[in-house]
Short mmCIF file of C-alpha atoms in Angstrom, two decimals:
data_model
loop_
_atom_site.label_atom_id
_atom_site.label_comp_id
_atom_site.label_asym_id
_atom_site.label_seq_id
_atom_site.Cartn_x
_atom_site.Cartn_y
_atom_site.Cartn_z
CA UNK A 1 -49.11 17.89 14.77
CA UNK A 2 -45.35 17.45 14.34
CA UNK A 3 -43.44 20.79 13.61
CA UNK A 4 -39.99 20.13 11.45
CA UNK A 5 -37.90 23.51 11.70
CA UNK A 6 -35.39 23.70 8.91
CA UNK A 7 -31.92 22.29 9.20
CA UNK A 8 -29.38 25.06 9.59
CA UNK A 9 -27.61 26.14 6.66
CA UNK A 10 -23.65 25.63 6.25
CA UNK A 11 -21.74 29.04 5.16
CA UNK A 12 -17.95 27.98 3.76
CA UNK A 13 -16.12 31.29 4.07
CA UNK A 14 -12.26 32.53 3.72
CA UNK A 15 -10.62 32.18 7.16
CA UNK A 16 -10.10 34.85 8.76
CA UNK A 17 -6.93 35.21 11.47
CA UNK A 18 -9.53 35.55 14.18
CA UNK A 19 -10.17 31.95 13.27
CA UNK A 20 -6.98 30.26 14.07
CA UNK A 21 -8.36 29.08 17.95
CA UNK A 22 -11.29 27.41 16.26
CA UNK A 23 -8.96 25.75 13.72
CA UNK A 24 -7.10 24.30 16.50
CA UNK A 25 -9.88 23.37 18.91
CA UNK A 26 -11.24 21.37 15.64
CA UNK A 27 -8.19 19.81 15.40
CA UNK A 28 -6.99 18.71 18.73
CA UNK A 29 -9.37 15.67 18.99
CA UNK A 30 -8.49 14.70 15.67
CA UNK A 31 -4.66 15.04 16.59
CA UNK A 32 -5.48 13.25 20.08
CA UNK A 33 -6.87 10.39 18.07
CA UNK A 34 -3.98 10.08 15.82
CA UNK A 35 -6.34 11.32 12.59
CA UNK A 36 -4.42 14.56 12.18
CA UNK A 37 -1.34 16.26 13.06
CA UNK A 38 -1.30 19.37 15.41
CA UNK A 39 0.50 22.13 14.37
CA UNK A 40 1.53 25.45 16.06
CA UNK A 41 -0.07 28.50 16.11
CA UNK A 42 2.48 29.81 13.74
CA UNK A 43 1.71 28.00 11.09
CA UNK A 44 -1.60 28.04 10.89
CA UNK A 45 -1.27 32.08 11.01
CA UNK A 46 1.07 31.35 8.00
CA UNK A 47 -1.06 29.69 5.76
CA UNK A 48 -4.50 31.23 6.76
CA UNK A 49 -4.87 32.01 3.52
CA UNK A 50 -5.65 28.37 2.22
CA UNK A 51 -7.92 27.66 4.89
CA UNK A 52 -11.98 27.67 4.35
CA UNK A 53 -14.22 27.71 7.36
CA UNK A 54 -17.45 26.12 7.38
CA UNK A 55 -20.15 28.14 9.97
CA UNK A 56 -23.71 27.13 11.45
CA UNK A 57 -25.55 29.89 13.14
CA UNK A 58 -21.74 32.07 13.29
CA UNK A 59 -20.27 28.77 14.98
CA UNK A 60 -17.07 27.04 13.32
CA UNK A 61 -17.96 23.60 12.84
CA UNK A 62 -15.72 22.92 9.98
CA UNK A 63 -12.22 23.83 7.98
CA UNK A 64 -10.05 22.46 5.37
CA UNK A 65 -7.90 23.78 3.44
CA UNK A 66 -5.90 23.78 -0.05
CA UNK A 67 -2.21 23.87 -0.56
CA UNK A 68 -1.05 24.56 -3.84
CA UNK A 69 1.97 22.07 -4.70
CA UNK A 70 2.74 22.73 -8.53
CA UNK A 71 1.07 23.85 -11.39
CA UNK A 72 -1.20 21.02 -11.70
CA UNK A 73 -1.40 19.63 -8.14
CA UNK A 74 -2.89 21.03 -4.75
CA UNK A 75 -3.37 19.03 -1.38
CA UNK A 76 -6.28 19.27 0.57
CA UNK A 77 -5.31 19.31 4.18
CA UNK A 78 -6.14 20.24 7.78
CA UNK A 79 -10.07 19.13 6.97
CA UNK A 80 -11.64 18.41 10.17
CA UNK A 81 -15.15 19.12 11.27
CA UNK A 82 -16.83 19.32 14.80
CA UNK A 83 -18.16 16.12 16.27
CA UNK A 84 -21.38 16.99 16.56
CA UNK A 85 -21.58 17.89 12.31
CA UNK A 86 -19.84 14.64 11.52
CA UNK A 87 -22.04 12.90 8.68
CA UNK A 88 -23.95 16.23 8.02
CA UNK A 89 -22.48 17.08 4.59
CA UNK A 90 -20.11 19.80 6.33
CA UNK A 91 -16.90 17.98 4.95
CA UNK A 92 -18.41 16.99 1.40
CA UNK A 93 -19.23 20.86 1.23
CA UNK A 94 -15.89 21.66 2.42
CA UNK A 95 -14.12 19.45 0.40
CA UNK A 96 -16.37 20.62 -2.93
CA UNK A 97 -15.25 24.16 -2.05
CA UNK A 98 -11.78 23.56 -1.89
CA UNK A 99 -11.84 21.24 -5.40
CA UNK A 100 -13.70 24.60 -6.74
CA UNK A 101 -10.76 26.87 -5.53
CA UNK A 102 -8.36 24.74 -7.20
CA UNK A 103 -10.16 24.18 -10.34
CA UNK A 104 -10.21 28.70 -10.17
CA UNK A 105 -6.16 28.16 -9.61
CA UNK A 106 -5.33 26.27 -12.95
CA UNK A 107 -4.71 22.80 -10.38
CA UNK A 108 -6.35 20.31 -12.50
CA UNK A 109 -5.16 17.49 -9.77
CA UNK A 110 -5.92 17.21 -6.01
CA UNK A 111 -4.19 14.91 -3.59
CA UNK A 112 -4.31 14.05 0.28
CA UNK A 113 -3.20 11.91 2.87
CA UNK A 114 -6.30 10.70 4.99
CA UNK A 115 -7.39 7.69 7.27
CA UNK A 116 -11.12 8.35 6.04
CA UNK A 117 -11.01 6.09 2.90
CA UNK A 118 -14.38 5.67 2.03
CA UNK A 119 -15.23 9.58 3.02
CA UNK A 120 -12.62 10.43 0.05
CA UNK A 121 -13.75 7.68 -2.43
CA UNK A 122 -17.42 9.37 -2.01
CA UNK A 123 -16.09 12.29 -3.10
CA UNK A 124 -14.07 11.56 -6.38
CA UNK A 125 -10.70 10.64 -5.26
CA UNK A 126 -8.81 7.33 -5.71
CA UNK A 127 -5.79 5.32 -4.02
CA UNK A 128 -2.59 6.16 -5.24
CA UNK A 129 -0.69 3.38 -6.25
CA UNK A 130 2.58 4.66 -6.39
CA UNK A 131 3.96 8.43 -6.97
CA UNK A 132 4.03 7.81 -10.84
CA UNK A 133 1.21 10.90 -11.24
CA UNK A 134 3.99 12.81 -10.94
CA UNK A 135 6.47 13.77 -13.48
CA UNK A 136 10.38 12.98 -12.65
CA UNK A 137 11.08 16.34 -13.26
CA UNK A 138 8.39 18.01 -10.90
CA UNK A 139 9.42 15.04 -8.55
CA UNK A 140 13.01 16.66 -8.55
CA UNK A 141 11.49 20.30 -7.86
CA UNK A 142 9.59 19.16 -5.28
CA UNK A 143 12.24 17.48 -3.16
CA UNK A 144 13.57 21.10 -2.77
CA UNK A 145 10.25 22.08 -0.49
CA UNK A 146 10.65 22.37 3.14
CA UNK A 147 6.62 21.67 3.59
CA UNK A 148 6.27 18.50 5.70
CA UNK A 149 2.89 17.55 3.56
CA UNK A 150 5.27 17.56 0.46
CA UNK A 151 7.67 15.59 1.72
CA UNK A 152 4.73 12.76 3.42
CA UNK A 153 3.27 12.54 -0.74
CA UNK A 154 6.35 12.27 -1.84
CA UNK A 155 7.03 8.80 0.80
CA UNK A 156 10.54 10.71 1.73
CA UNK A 157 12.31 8.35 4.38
CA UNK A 158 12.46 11.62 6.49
CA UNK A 159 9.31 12.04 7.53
CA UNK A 160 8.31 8.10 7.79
CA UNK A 161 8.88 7.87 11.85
CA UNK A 162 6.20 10.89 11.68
CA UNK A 163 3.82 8.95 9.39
CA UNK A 164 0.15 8.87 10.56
CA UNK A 165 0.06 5.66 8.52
CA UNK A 166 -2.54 7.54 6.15
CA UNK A 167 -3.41 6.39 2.66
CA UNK A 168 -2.67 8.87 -0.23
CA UNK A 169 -5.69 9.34 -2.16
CA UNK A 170 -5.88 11.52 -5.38
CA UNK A 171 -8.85 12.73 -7.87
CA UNK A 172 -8.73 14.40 -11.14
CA UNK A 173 -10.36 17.78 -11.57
#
């Protein structure tokens, strides 16, 4: 007789400043690897706030978070998940979650800059073409932000010897 004990749920939950070291321990293979960018302490204490944790059993496996840009446009960013939950639904939940939180924000648009193509695609987004989803106007406003993500959607010439070499992938809300 073969016994099958249930999967262990996923809990997506505000971050919480205690969760900062797990953030970065998440992110240092990715960053190692090229996939992400590692960022100080600092800022990740800054924008806590935007983050979303995904737990198994009271163990981060997961995080992503949401960066409001302008009215109508938010980036998801930061989303990594443990190596041992890749390809477990732990980023598609986290990446639901965050679409949810900006839908609750007024964002009707959500951006990001990612190497996982096909992860993205599976979950709504598209390839940017160009920067023509956003308005010249909003373009102009946004040039003032010191936010490195900002200035990496908007192609800036500043930031392209830092470029991951990412695509920029967008979905409608």
């Amino acid at each position: 007789m073969t016994v099958h004990t249930p999967a262990p749920s996923v809990v997506l939950r505000p971050a919480r400043t205690s969760d900062v070291h797990a953030i970065k321990d998440l992110v240092a293979p990715l960053a190692e690897q090229r996939i992400l960018i590692s960022k100080e302490s600092v800022t990740y204490f800054e924008s806590i706030q935007e983050f979303l944790i995904a737990e198994v059993d009271g163990k981060v496996v997961g995080c992503g978070a949401l960066h409001v840009m302008w009215e109508d446009l938010a980036e998801i960013r930061t989303l990594a998940t443990d190596g041992a939950w890749r390809g477990k639904g732990v980023g598609r939940a986290l990446v639901e979650k965050l679409r949810q939180n900006a839908q609750l924000l007024g964002v009707s648009r959500v951006f990001c800059l990612t190497f996982e193509v096909d992860f993205f695609l599976g979950n709504g987004f598209t390839v940017m073409a160009d920067q023509s989803v956003v308005d010249p106007a909003v373009y102009s406003e946004l040039l003032r932000s010191s936010d490195e993500g900002i200035a990496e959607f908007l192609d800036l010439a500043r930031v392209k010897p830092n470029t991951l070499g990412n695509t920029r992938m967008i979905c409608n809300l």
